[in-house]
Every structure is written in structure tokens, then in C-alpha cells.
Coordinates of C-alpha atoms and ligand atoms in Angstrom, one line a residue:
M171 CA -11.0 4.2 -33.6
E172 CA -9.1 7.2 -35.1
S173 CA -9.2 10.4 -33.2
S174 CA -9.6 13.5 -35.3
T175 CA -6.7 16.0 -35.3
T176 CA -9.0 19.0 -35.4
P177 CA -11.2 20.0 -32.5
D178 CA -14.8 18.7 -32.4
T179 CA -17.6 21.2 -32.7
P180 CA -18.1 22.7 -29.3
V181 CA -21.4 22.0 -27.7
V182 CA -21.0 25.1 -25.6
S183 CA -24.6 26.0 -25.9
A184 CA -25.4 22.8 -24.0
L185 CA -23.3 23.9 -21.1
R186 CA -24.1 26.1 -18.2
D187 CA -21.9 27.5 -15.6
S188 CA -21.4 25.7 -12.4
H189 CA -19.9 26.9 -9.1
E190 CA -17.7 24.4 -7.6
S191 CA -17.1 24.1 -3.9
A192 CA -13.7 25.3 -2.6
P193 CA -11.2 23.6 -4.8
P194 CA -9.1 20.9 -3.2
Q195 CA -5.6 21.8 -2.4
G196 CA -3.5 22.2 -5.5
E197 CA -6.4 22.8 -7.8
R198 CA -6.1 26.2 -9.4
N199 CA -8.9 26.1 -11.9
P200 CA -11.5 23.4 -11.5
S201 CA -14.2 23.4 -14.0
S202 CA -17.4 21.4 -14.1
R203 CA -20.1 22.3 -16.5
P204 CA -22.8 19.8 -16.5
S205 CA -25.0 19.5 -19.5
N206 CA -28.7 20.3 -19.0
T207 CA -29.7 16.9 -20.2
R208 CA -27.4 14.8 -18.1
E209 CA -29.1 13.2 -15.1
C210 CA -27.1 13.7 -12.0
V211 CA -27.4 12.4 -8.5
V212 CA -25.5 14.1 -5.7
V213 CA -24.2 11.9 -2.8
L214 CA -23.6 13.9 0.4
D215 CA -20.7 12.5 2.3
F216 CA -21.1 12.1 6.0
G217 CA -17.8 10.3 6.4
S218 CA -18.6 6.7 5.6
Q219 CA -15.9 4.6 4.1
Y220 CA -18.5 3.5 1.6
S221 CA -19.3 7.0 0.3
P222 CA -17.2 6.8 -2.9
L223 CA -18.7 3.3 -3.5
I224 CA -22.2 4.7 -3.5
V225 CA -21.1 7.1 -6.3
R226 CA -19.6 4.2 -8.2
R227 CA -22.7 2.1 -7.9
I228 CA -25.0 4.9 -9.1
R229 CA -22.8 5.4 -12.1
E230 CA -22.8 1.6 -12.7
C231 CA -26.6 2.0 -13.0
G232 CA -26.1 4.5 -15.8
V233 CA -26.7 7.7 -13.8
Y234 CA -23.9 10.2 -13.3
A235 CA -23.2 10.8 -9.7
E236 CA -20.9 13.1 -7.7
L237 CA -19.8 13.1 -4.1
M238 CA -20.0 16.4 -2.2
P239 CA -19.2 17.3 1.4
Y240 CA -22.3 16.9 3.6
D241 CA -22.4 20.7 4.2
A242 CA -22.1 21.7 0.5
D243 CA -23.8 25.0 0.0
E244 CA -27.1 25.1 -1.9
D245 CA -25.8 27.1 -4.9
T246 CA -22.9 24.7 -5.4
L247 CA -25.2 21.7 -5.2
R248 CA -27.9 23.1 -7.4
A249 CA -25.4 24.0 -10.1
L250 CA -25.2 20.3 -10.8
N251 CA -28.9 20.2 -11.4
P252 CA -29.3 17.0 -9.2
R253 CA -32.3 14.8 -9.9
A254 CA -32.0 13.1 -6.5
L255 CA -29.8 13.3 -3.4
V256 CA -28.3 10.4 -1.4
L257 CA -27.1 10.9 2.1
S258 CA -24.3 8.5 3.0
G259 CA -23.7 6.6 6.2
G260 CA -21.3 7.9 8.7
P261 CA -19.7 7.2 12.0
S262 CA -21.7 9.8 14.1
S263 CA -24.9 9.6 16.0
A264 CA -27.6 11.9 14.7
Y265 CA -28.5 13.2 18.2
A266 CA -24.8 13.7 19.4
P267 CA -23.6 17.2 19.9
G268 CA -21.5 18.4 17.0
A269 CA -22.7 15.5 14.7
P270 CA -22.7 16.5 11.0
H271 CA -26.2 17.5 9.7
P272 CA -27.2 18.5 6.2
Q273 CA -28.4 22.0 5.5
R274 CA -32.2 22.6 5.6
Y275 CA -32.5 22.9 1.8
V276 CA -31.8 19.2 1.5
W277 CA -35.3 18.5 2.9
E278 CA -37.0 21.3 1.1
G279 CA -35.9 20.7 -2.5
D280 CA -38.2 19.0 -5.0
W281 CA -35.9 16.0 -5.3
P282 CA -36.2 12.5 -3.9
V283 CA -33.7 11.8 -1.1
L284 CA -32.3 8.4 -0.2
G285 CA -30.8 8.2 3.3
I286 CA -28.5 5.3 3.9
C287 CA -27.9 4.2 7.5
Y288 CA -26.7 7.4 9.3
G289 CA -28.4 9.3 6.3
M290 CA -31.7 7.6 7.2
Q291 CA -31.3 8.5 10.9
L292 CA -30.7 12.2 9.9
M293 CA -33.8 12.0 7.8
A294 CA -35.9 10.6 10.7
Q295 CA -34.6 13.2 13.1
A296 CA -34.9 16.2 10.8
L297 CA -38.4 15.4 9.7
G298 CA -39.9 14.7 13.2
G299 CA -39.2 11.0 13.9
N300 CA -37.0 9.6 16.6
V301 CA -33.5 8.1 16.7
E302 CA -32.1 6.3 19.7
P303 CA -29.2 4.0 20.6
A304 CA -30.1 0.4 19.8
E305 CA -29.7 -2.2 22.6
R306 CA -27.4 -4.1 20.4
R307 CA -25.1 -2.9 17.6
E308 CA -26.1 -4.6 14.4
Y309 CA -23.2 -5.5 12.3
G310 CA -23.0 -7.9 9.4
H311 CA -25.7 -9.9 7.5
A312 CA -29.3 -9.4 8.5
M313 CA -32.6 -10.5 7.0
I314 CA -35.2 -7.8 6.4
H315 CA -38.8 -8.3 5.5
A316 CA -40.2 -5.8 3.0
E317 CA -43.8 -4.8 3.5
D318 CA -44.5 -4.3 -0.2
A319 CA -42.9 -5.4 -3.5
A320 CA -43.0 -1.8 -4.7
G321 CA -40.8 1.3 -4.8
I322 CA -37.2 0.3 -3.7
F323 CA -38.3 -3.3 -3.3
A324 CA -40.1 -3.6 -6.7
D325 CA -39.8 -7.1 -8.2
L326 CA -37.9 -8.4 -5.2
A327 CA -38.7 -11.2 -2.8
P328 CA -40.1 -9.9 0.5
D329 CA -37.2 -11.4 2.5
Q330 CA -33.8 -9.9 1.7
D331 CA -30.3 -10.5 3.0
V332 CA -28.7 -7.2 3.6
W333 CA -25.6 -5.7 5.2
M334 CA -26.1 -3.7 8.4
S335 CA -23.6 -1.6 10.4
H336 CA -25.3 0.6 12.9
G337 CA -25.5 1.3 16.6
D338 CA -28.6 3.6 16.5
H339 CA -32.0 2.9 15.2
I340 CA -35.3 4.6 14.5
T341 CA -38.0 4.2 17.1
A342 CA -40.6 6.5 15.6
L343 CA -41.4 7.4 12.0
P344 CA -41.6 11.0 10.9
P345 CA -45.2 12.2 10.1
G346 CA -46.3 11.1 6.7
F347 CA -43.8 8.2 6.5
Q348 CA -44.5 4.5 6.2
M349 CA -42.5 1.6 7.4
L350 CA -41.2 -0.2 4.3
A351 CA -39.2 -3.0 5.9
S352 CA -38.2 -4.4 9.3
S353 CA -35.6 -6.7 10.7
A354 CA -35.3 -8.5 14.0
N355 CA -33.1 -5.7 15.4
S356 CA -34.5 -2.8 13.4
P357 CA -38.3 -2.5 13.6
I358 CA -37.9 0.2 11.0
A359 CA -35.2 -1.0 8.6
A360 CA -36.7 1.0 5.7
M361 CA -39.1 3.9 5.5
G362 CA -40.5 6.2 2.9
N363 CA -43.0 8.9 2.2
A364 CA -45.1 9.9 -0.9
Q365 CA -42.6 12.6 -1.8
G366 CA -39.8 10.1 -2.5
M367 CA -38.0 10.5 0.8
I368 CA -36.6 7.1 1.5
G369 CA -34.5 5.9 4.4
I370 CA -32.8 2.5 4.6
Q371 CA -30.9 1.2 7.6
F372 CA -28.8 -1.2 5.5
H373 CA -26.1 -0.7 2.9
P374 CA -27.2 -1.5 -0.7
E375 CA -23.8 -0.3 -2.0
V376 CA -21.7 -3.1 -0.6
A377 CA -21.4 -6.5 -2.3
H378 CA -22.6 -8.2 0.9
T379 CA -26.1 -7.0 0.1
P380 CA -26.8 -9.4 -2.8
E381 CA -29.8 -7.4 -4.2
G382 CA -28.1 -4.1 -3.4
M383 CA -27.8 -3.0 -7.0
A384 CA -31.5 -4.0 -7.7
I385 CA -32.5 -1.8 -4.7
M386 CA -30.3 1.1 -6.0
R387 CA -31.8 0.7 -9.5
N388 CA -35.3 0.7 -8.0
F389 CA -34.6 4.0 -6.2
L390 CA -33.2 5.6 -9.4
F391 CA -35.7 4.3 -11.9
E392 CA -38.9 3.4 -9.9
V393 CA -38.8 6.2 -7.4
C394 CA -36.9 9.0 -9.2
G395 CA -38.0 8.0 -12.7
L396 CA -34.5 8.5 -14.2
R397 CA -33.5 7.3 -17.7
G398 CA -30.0 5.9 -16.8
D399 CA -28.3 6.7 -20.1
W400 CA -24.9 7.8 -18.8
T401 CA -21.8 5.9 -19.7
P402 CA -18.2 6.8 -19.1
A403 CA -17.9 7.0 -22.9
A404 CA -20.7 9.6 -23.0
F405 CA -18.5 11.6 -20.8
I406 CA -16.1 12.2 -23.8
D407 CA -18.3 14.7 -25.7
E408 CA -19.0 16.6 -22.5
A409 CA -15.3 16.7 -21.5
V410 CA -14.3 17.8 -25.0
A411 CA -16.7 20.7 -24.8
E412 CA -15.5 21.6 -21.3
I413 CA -11.9 21.6 -22.4
Q414 CA -12.7 23.8 -25.4
A415 CA -14.6 26.2 -23.3
Q416 CA -11.9 26.4 -20.7
V417 CA -8.9 26.7 -23.0
G418 CA -10.3 28.8 -25.9
D419 CA -7.6 29.1 -28.5
Q420 CA -4.7 28.9 -26.0
R421 CA -2.1 26.1 -25.8
V422 CA -1.8 23.4 -23.2
I423 CA 1.2 21.5 -22.0
L424 CA 0.8 18.0 -20.6
A425 CA 3.4 16.2 -18.6
L426 CA 2.9 12.7 -20.0
S427 CA 4.3 10.1 -17.6
G428 CA 3.3 7.2 -19.7
G429 CA 0.9 6.0 -17.0
V430 CA -2.7 5.2 -17.8
D431 CA -4.2 8.5 -16.5
S432 CA -1.9 10.9 -18.3
T433 CA -2.0 8.9 -21.5
V434 CA -5.8 8.9 -21.5
A435 CA -5.8 12.6 -20.6
A436 CA -3.5 13.2 -23.6
A437 CA -5.9 11.4 -26.0
L438 CA -8.9 13.3 -24.7
L439 CA -7.2 16.7 -24.8
H440 CA -5.9 16.1 -28.3
R441 CA -9.5 15.3 -29.4
A442 CA -10.5 18.7 -27.9
I443 CA -7.8 21.0 -29.0
G444 CA -5.7 19.1 -31.6
D445 CA -2.2 20.2 -32.0
R446 CA -2.5 23.0 -29.5
L447 CA -1.7 20.3 -27.0
I448 CA 2.0 19.8 -26.3
N449 CA 2.7 16.4 -24.9
V450 CA 6.0 16.3 -23.1
F451 CA 7.0 12.8 -22.4
V452 CA 10.1 12.7 -20.1
D453 CA 12.1 9.5 -20.5
N454 CA 13.7 9.4 -17.1
G455 CA 15.4 6.0 -17.7
L456 CA 13.3 4.5 -14.9
L457 CA 10.5 3.1 -17.1
R458 CA 9.5 -0.4 -17.9
L459 CA 10.9 -2.5 -20.8
N460 CA 10.0 -0.8 -24.1
E461 CA 7.6 1.5 -22.3
P462 CA 8.8 4.8 -23.9
D463 CA 8.5 3.4 -27.4
W464 CA 5.2 1.8 -26.7
V465 CA 3.6 4.9 -25.3
E466 CA 5.0 7.1 -28.1
D467 CA 4.0 4.7 -30.8
S468 CA 0.5 4.2 -29.5
L469 CA -0.2 8.0 -29.4
T470 CA 1.6 8.7 -32.7
R471 CA -0.6 6.0 -34.4
L472 CA -3.6 8.0 -33.1
G473 CA -2.2 11.1 -34.7
I474 CA -1.2 12.6 -31.4
P475 CA 2.3 14.1 -31.5
V476 CA 4.6 13.4 -28.5
R477 CA 7.6 15.4 -27.6
R478 CA 9.9 12.8 -26.1
V479 CA 12.7 14.2 -24.0
D480 CA 15.6 11.9 -23.3
A481 CA 16.6 12.8 -19.8
R482 CA 17.9 9.4 -18.8
A483 CA 21.4 10.5 -18.1
R484 CA 20.2 13.5 -16.1
F485 CA 18.1 11.3 -13.8
L486 CA 20.8 8.6 -13.4
D487 CA 23.5 11.2 -12.7
A488 CA 21.4 12.8 -10.1
L489 CA 20.7 9.5 -8.5
A490 CA 24.2 8.2 -8.5
G491 CA 25.2 6.6 -5.2
V492 CA 22.0 7.6 -3.5
T493 CA 20.6 4.8 -1.3
D494 CA 18.0 6.5 1.0
P495 CA 14.5 5.9 -0.4
E496 CA 13.1 9.3 0.5
K497 CA 16.2 11.0 -0.9
K498 CA 15.7 9.1 -4.2
R499 CA 12.1 10.2 -4.4
R500 CA 13.0 13.8 -3.7
I501 CA 15.8 13.8 -6.4
I502 CA 13.5 12.3 -9.0
G503 CA 10.7 14.9 -8.2
E504 CA 13.1 17.8 -8.4
T505 CA 14.8 16.6 -11.6
F506 CA 11.5 16.1 -13.2
I507 CA 10.5 19.7 -12.4
D508 CA 13.8 21.0 -13.8
V509 CA 13.4 19.0 -17.0
F510 CA 9.8 20.0 -17.4
E511 CA 10.5 23.7 -16.7
D512 CA 13.1 23.7 -19.5
E513 CA 10.5 22.2 -21.8
A514 CA 7.8 24.7 -20.8
Q515 CA 10.3 27.5 -21.6
R516 CA 11.1 26.0 -25.0
H517 CA 7.4 26.0 -25.9
A518 CA 6.5 29.3 -24.3
P519 CA 4.0 31.0 -24.3
V520 CA 1.8 28.2 -22.8
D521 CA -1.1 29.1 -20.5
F522 CA -2.4 25.8 -19.3
L523 CA -1.0 22.7 -17.7
A524 CA -2.9 19.5 -18.1
Q525 CA -2.8 16.7 -15.5
G526 CA -4.3 13.2 -15.3
T527 CA -5.8 13.8 -11.9
I528 CA -8.6 11.3 -11.3
Y529 CA -11.6 11.2 -9.0
S530 CA -9.9 9.3 -6.2
D531 CA -7.2 11.9 -6.0
V532 CA -9.8 14.6 -5.7
I533 CA -11.9 12.8 -3.1
E534 CA -8.9 12.0 -1.0
S535 CA -7.8 15.6 -1.0
R536 CA -11.1 16.8 0.3
A537 CA -12.1 14.0 2.7
P538 CA -14.4 15.6 5.3
D539 CA -12.5 14.5 8.3
S540 CA -9.1 13.8 6.9
K541 CA -6.6 13.9 9.6
A542 CA -2.9 14.7 9.2
A543 CA -1.5 11.3 8.4
A544 CA 2.0 10.1 9.2
R545 CA 4.2 10.4 6.1
I546 CA 4.9 6.9 5.0
K547 CA 6.4 7.8 1.6
S548 CA 6.4 11.1 -0.3
H549 CA 4.4 9.9 -3.3
H550 CA 5.0 12.1 -6.2
N551 CA 3.7 12.3 -9.7
V552 CA 4.0 14.9 -12.4
G553 CA 1.5 17.1 -10.6
G554 CA 4.0 18.5 -8.1
L555 CA 5.0 21.5 -10.3
P556 CA 5.9 24.8 -8.6
D557 CA 3.4 27.7 -8.5
T558 CA 6.0 29.9 -10.1
M559 CA 5.1 28.3 -13.4
R560 CA 1.8 30.2 -13.3
L561 CA 0.0 27.8 -15.5
T562 CA -3.7 27.2 -15.1
L563 CA -4.7 23.6 -14.5
V564 CA -6.8 21.5 -16.9
E565 CA -7.9 18.2 -15.3
P566 CA -10.3 16.5 -17.7
L567 CA -10.4 13.2 -15.8
R568 CA -11.0 14.7 -12.3
K569 CA -14.5 13.2 -12.0
L570 CA -13.7 9.7 -13.2
F571 CA -12.8 6.5 -11.3
K572 CA -9.8 4.5 -12.5
D573 CA -11.8 1.9 -14.4
E574 CA -13.9 4.7 -16.0
V575 CA -10.7 6.4 -17.1
R576 CA -9.8 3.1 -18.7
T577 CA -13.2 2.8 -20.5
V578 CA -12.7 6.3 -21.9
G579 CA -9.2 5.4 -23.0
E580 CA -10.4 2.5 -24.9
E581 CA -13.2 4.5 -26.4
L582 CA -10.6 7.0 -27.6
G583 CA -8.8 4.3 -29.4
L584 CA -5.9 3.6 -27.1
P585 CA -4.8 -0.1 -27.2
H586 CA -6.4 -2.3 -24.6
E587 CA -3.1 -3.5 -23.2
L588 CA -1.9 0.1 -22.7
V589 CA -5.1 1.2 -21.0
W590 CA -5.2 -1.8 -18.7
R591 CA -1.7 -1.6 -17.5
H592 CA -1.1 -1.8 -13.8
P593 CA -0.5 1.4 -11.8
F594 CA 3.2 2.4 -11.9
P595 CA 4.8 4.7 -9.3
G596 CA 6.0 8.2 -10.4
P597 CA 9.6 7.4 -9.3
G598 CA 9.4 4.3 -11.5
L599 CA 11.9 1.5 -11.2
A600 CA 14.1 3.5 -8.9
V601 CA 12.0 2.4 -6.0
R602 CA 12.2 -1.2 -7.1
V603 CA 15.9 -1.2 -7.2
L604 CA 16.8 -1.0 -3.5
G605 CA 19.9 0.9 -2.6
A606 CA 21.9 2.7 -5.3
V607 CA 20.4 2.8 -8.8
T608 CA 22.6 1.7 -11.6
E609 CA 22.0 0.9 -15.3
Q610 CA 22.9 -2.7 -14.7
K611 CA 20.4 -3.1 -11.8
L612 CA 17.7 -1.3 -13.8
H613 CA 18.3 -3.7 -16.6
I614 CA 17.8 -6.7 -14.3
V615 CA 14.6 -5.4 -12.8
R616 CA 13.2 -4.4 -16.2
L617 CA 13.7 -7.9 -17.7
A618 CA 12.3 -9.6 -14.6
D619 CA 9.2 -7.3 -14.7
A620 CA 8.8 -8.1 -18.4
I621 CA 8.9 -11.8 -17.8
L622 CA 6.5 -11.6 -14.8
T623 CA 4.0 -9.6 -16.9
E624 CA 4.3 -11.7 -20.0
E625 CA 3.7 -15.0 -18.1
L626 CA 0.7 -13.5 -16.2
R627 CA -0.8 -12.3 -19.4
A628 CA -0.2 -15.7 -21.0
A629 CA -2.1 -17.2 -18.1
S630 CA -4.9 -14.6 -18.4
L631 CA -4.1 -13.5 -14.9
Y632 CA -2.6 -10.0 -15.4
E633 CA -5.9 -8.1 -15.3
E634 CA -7.0 -10.1 -12.3
Y635 CA -4.5 -8.3 -10.1
W636 CA -4.2 -4.7 -9.1
Q637 CA -0.5 -4.6 -9.5
V638 CA 2.5 -6.9 -10.0
L639 CA 6.1 -6.0 -9.6
A640 CA 9.6 -7.3 -9.6
V641 CA 12.0 -5.9 -7.0
L642 CA 15.8 -6.1 -6.9
P643 CA 16.8 -6.0 -3.2
D644 CA 20.4 -5.2 -2.5
V645 CA 21.1 -8.8 -1.7
Q646 CA 23.3 -11.5 -3.2
S647 CA 23.1 -15.2 -2.4
V648 CA 25.0 -18.3 -3.2
G649 CA 23.7 -20.6 -6.0
V650 CA 24.9 -23.3 -8.3
M651 CA 24.7 -23.2 -12.1
G652 CA 26.0 -26.0 -14.1
D653 CA 28.8 -27.1 -11.8
E654 CA 29.8 -23.6 -10.9
R655 CA 29.2 -21.7 -7.7
T656 CA 27.5 -18.4 -8.2
Y657 CA 27.1 -15.5 -5.9
D658 CA 24.5 -13.3 -7.5
H659 CA 21.3 -11.2 -7.3
L660 CA 18.0 -12.1 -5.7
V661 CA 14.8 -11.0 -7.4
A662 CA 11.6 -10.6 -5.4
L663 CA 8.2 -10.8 -7.0
R664 CA 5.0 -9.2 -5.7
A665 CA 1.4 -9.5 -6.9
I666 CA -1.4 -7.9 -5.0
E667 CA -5.1 -7.6 -5.0
S668 CA -6.6 -4.3 -4.0
Q669 CA -9.5 -1.9 -4.6
D670 CA -7.7 1.4 -4.1
A671 CA -4.1 0.7 -3.1
M672 CA -4.8 1.9 0.4
T673 CA -4.9 -1.7 1.6
A674 CA -3.9 -4.8 -0.3
N675 CA -3.6 -8.5 -0.1
W676 CA -0.9 -10.6 -1.6
A677 CA -2.3 -12.5 -4.6
R678 CA -2.1 -16.3 -4.7
I679 CA -0.5 -16.7 -8.1
P680 CA -0.9 -20.4 -9.0
H681 CA 2.3 -22.4 -8.2
D682 CA 2.8 -23.6 -11.8
V683 CA 2.7 -20.1 -13.1
L684 CA 5.2 -19.0 -10.4
A685 CA 7.4 -21.9 -11.3
R686 CA 7.5 -20.8 -15.0
I687 CA 8.2 -17.2 -14.0
S688 CA 11.0 -18.2 -11.7
S689 CA 12.6 -20.6 -14.1
R690 CA 12.5 -18.0 -16.9
I691 CA 14.0 -15.3 -14.7
V692 CA 17.0 -17.3 -13.6
N693 CA 17.6 -18.5 -17.1
E694 CA 17.0 -15.3 -19.0
V695 CA 18.0 -12.5 -16.7
P696 CA 21.8 -12.2 -16.3
H697 CA 23.1 -12.2 -12.7
V698 CA 20.0 -13.6 -11.0
N699 CA 20.3 -16.9 -9.3
R700 CA 17.3 -16.8 -6.9
V701 CA 13.7 -15.7 -7.0
V702 CA 11.5 -15.2 -4.0
Y703 CA 7.8 -14.3 -3.6
D704 CA 6.6 -11.6 -1.3
I705 CA 3.7 -12.8 0.8
T706 CA 2.9 -9.7 2.9
N707 CA -0.3 -7.7 2.9
K708 CA -0.5 -3.9 3.2
P709 CA -0.6 -3.1 6.0
P710 CA 1.9 -3.9 7.5
A711 CA 4.0 -3.8 4.3
T712 CA 3.4 -1.2 1.6
I713 CA 2.9 -2.2 -2.1
E714 CA 6.3 -0.9 -3.3
W715 CA 9.3 -1.8 -1.3
E716 CA 10.6 1.7 -1.0
Ligands
XMP929 P1 2.5 2.1 -1.6 O1 3.9 1.5 -1.9 O2 2.6 3.4 -0.9 O3 1.8 2.4 -3.0 O4 1.7 1.0 -0.9 C1 0.5 2.6 -3.2 C2 0.3 2.8 -4.7 O5 0.8 4.0 -5.1 C3 1.8 3.7 -6.1 N1 2.9 4.6 -5.8 C4 3.1 5.8 -6.4 N2 2.3 6.4 -7.4 N3 3.7 8.3 -7.4 C5 2.7 7.7 -7.8 O6 2.0 8.2 -8.7 C6 4.5 7.8 -6.4 O7 5.5 8.4 -5.9 C7 4.2 6.5 -5.9 N4 4.7 5.6 -5.0 C8 3.9 4.5 -5.0 C9 2.2 2.3 -5.9 O8 2.8 1.7 -7.1 C10 0.9 1.7 -5.5 O9 0.0 1.5 -6.7

């Protein structure tokens, strides 16, 4: 699909102002203007690890959903015009001092409310029921028996396998509520009233509840009467209108890293403001084989101009002889800022800086009880620009999950292969060449990565994995080639499965595929005589080696 080079007609009349909650750190100008017609469900986050998953599941049902902190103020929440609220689970006890409780308006609005686990217990307590510690903690699979094949259990068999994880349970229903289902350990495993207040003790959002999605759909469509016509692609028109409203006739500079998020952001912004978007693509010499050409060609083919800055020498000079992983990361971050500042000057005046921030970045930066975590690595991406640049942020993807970003990218006409590429770290191949970075070592790791990727694509396995990588440890070993002794480099391969990169399992690449990859690497990549496979999960390892 071709993207137009002129801005689309703004649908500004379909927009209305919204008041966001306090922006996460680093956000200078968040914007969220929901259309009046878009159905939205707000999930209030009480600290469950599953909260973002609830949002995802609702979106998968075709209803736009957003996560908000449990104590979101009423104006902020109402600005989204929610058609229903969902209260997530959480680690607390509803009766414990200091436990998080929603504000009163949650119970008084004219919206249906679904309370999941702790959310159900809050509902019971707030509306006059009773919550107590259960004799036994219920964790894992449980069978519930539904009283009625209606409402959230419409069209479902009465006995359902569900996933439970709770220590408290409900011992008395609030006035006006009916018991909807029970289990051996939870006499009230689901409850509801005529106003669409529903509590469920189990977790429909996790895959361990086989009919979880059917229960979720029943809540959205049977109980709330929603249409379910939202798709990530429908997001495009709305985002285009938002960008146009935010930017007016000003210019925007985008630091294009070549990664999926910033490339999709570039395509979306270009659709909104055409050539008032300045895409600065810094070739730092640390990218994958043919990556700079590929990214530039793909965007150019869509009529999106890219300003490619050849900063390879600048980065490699700055990295010369540096072996400490953190120092490498710092140098790359600083060099990037220097290069980008030079470019911004060249294109001045520019008022806006666009970034490919996505929803997981936003959620992580405002987790309700995020505690200061030990610094494992100083991750950086192109977002770490200094405040002195005085640019206002435009973040058109800040409400989308990674796979939704990919759907939008495809809808905007970006090639499938580019959109479904694996995540790639900001410091690029510099953190996959252990020790000092040189052109020769980059060349080795680049070729090995290309072979790994090519063979996995050929075996239709590439998109099965979260990420695959080739690493060049600073190690040489003895080998024999022909009749000659060799003393040459070792390449390590890594393939992992993950949902969010926070934890990861090493992937079981079939041995015959590994054999092909290994044989090709030792034959085709100069100065490599040995290939090893990394079989470590995260934790204790990290995904990247540095
Ligand atoms: P680790 O190695 O910390 O990586 O387990 C988790 C995920 O993050 C990617 N990664 C980065 N991404 N800037 C980024 O944008 C960085 O500095 C960076 N370092 C690691 C890594 O590839 C994996 O997907």
C-alpha cells in the first residue's frame, strides 16, 4: 500500500480533549484524544503482573483498552469516555491497612465493572459483602460450576477449568448480588448484580483458563453490549489526526534507529505531516548486514525521505580500545546525542522530536509499585536526548503493544520482513562483540548473524522466536582446517523465547538447523573455526551478552 505524501484530512472535529494523568518520567507532551465513537475500557491496575495482559486480551476482542493506575482521578478516567471498567488482581488483601482501594466514583458511575480476583474482593468489600482469608491458598487450575449459562457464562458449559491465584475469598455477597459460580475452595467464585457489576475470583486473561477469552468476550458483548470494532489498523486514522492536531504546521525531527518501532513511527508521522517530518537515520556502523540500505530503501519506496548520516567513523573512533561494557554503552549514547544535535542544528528551526516509544515502555515507567531496581545494564535508545534541546515530544505509538505496532507497520505498507524483525539493542553489534570493537570483529558478527537469520527464515522458525543473535566472545580456540592447525575465533549463537524480554528461555532450535548454521558459519565467515550454542535462560543470564 502506498502512503500519501500529503497529510490526510484531519478528523479534528471527531476529537475531544483529554487530560492525561501525570506523564511518566521523560514524557514532555503526552497527548491522547479519544474519538467519541471509539469504545474504550479502562483497566485499573492494582499491581497484578497480569494487568497489561488484561488490556491486551480486551484489545484482542476488538475493544480498545487502556491501563490506568488504581487511584486515577475521575476527570482523567472520564476523559477516555470508558464504556466499562475492569479492576485487576493484585498482591494485597482488601481488608489490610494501606491496601490499594479504588476511588468511590468507580462504584457510582453508570458503567459495568468487572473485578478480577483482588478486584472482585474490593468490589465485595466496597459494596457491603465480606472478604476473609481462605483456609487454603488456591493456586493453579480449579473447576468452577456456573449457576447459569448467561451473562459472562453465556454459551459455555456449566463446568469450567479456570486459573486461580488467591489467598482471600468472599464469604458474604453484597446486597443485590447473586452468586454466579462456585468452586470447591471458593463458594463464591463469581458474582454479579443487575447493574453489570461482576466479580470473578479466577483469571480469564491467562492462557491457563481455556475459555478465558470467551468469558472476556461475554463480559464485553453480553454484559456491556459493546460492538468490538477496534483494530490496531483503525488506530492509524486516529493517530494521524492526533499528530496533526498536536503538531499543527510545525516540523518534526525523528531519530530513526532502524528498529521496528522508530521505523513504524516514521511511516505513521509521514502519513500525518508529509515532508514536514525530518527522518534522521544515524548509521553508527554497528547495524546488521545491509540494514542501513534496507531501512532507507523501504522508506524511500514508500515516498518517505530519509536523511542518512554516515557516522560510522565517529562511533568506531570513540569506541577504539574500549572493553568495559558499560563504558561502551555510555560512549555510544553520548556519540549518538552529539551526532543528533548536529543534525537538529542543521535542520533548525524544529519544534518537535518524535520517538517510537511503545506501550510497554510507558507502562513500565509508571508501574504503581515500581521499586528502584539494581542497574544491570544501562539500556539506551534514541530517546535519551538532553532537555537542553527543548523539543516537544511526539510519541504516536505510546499506546500500542509491540505486535500491534507491527500490525500498524504492515498496514502502512512497510515490508513484512522489516516489520517482523527481532528487537535489536540501541548499542547494536557493539554489545555482541565482546571486548574492544573493531571493523574486523564487526564484520564477523554481522556475517554470522546474517547466516543465523537466513537459515531460521528458511526453516520458517525466525518468527517463532523473540530474538536470535550471534556473539563474538573475545576467545580464540584451536581447530583444524584441511590439514592445517588454526587458532581462530569462536562464535556463540543465542535464540530465545520470551513475552517481554524481562524473562526468557533459550529456544530449542532443531539440531539439523543448528548443524546447517554451524557448518555455514565456519565455511563462510573468515576467521571462525568454532560455533557454540548458548543454553542459558534469563535469569540468570541476560539476553545480550553485554
Ligand atoms: P537484556 O540483555 O537486558 O536485554 O536481557 C533485554 C532486551 O533489550 C534489548 N536491549 C536493548 N534495547 N537499548 C535498547 O533499545 C539498549 O541499550 C538495549 N540493551 C539490550 C535486548 O536486545 C533484549 O531484547
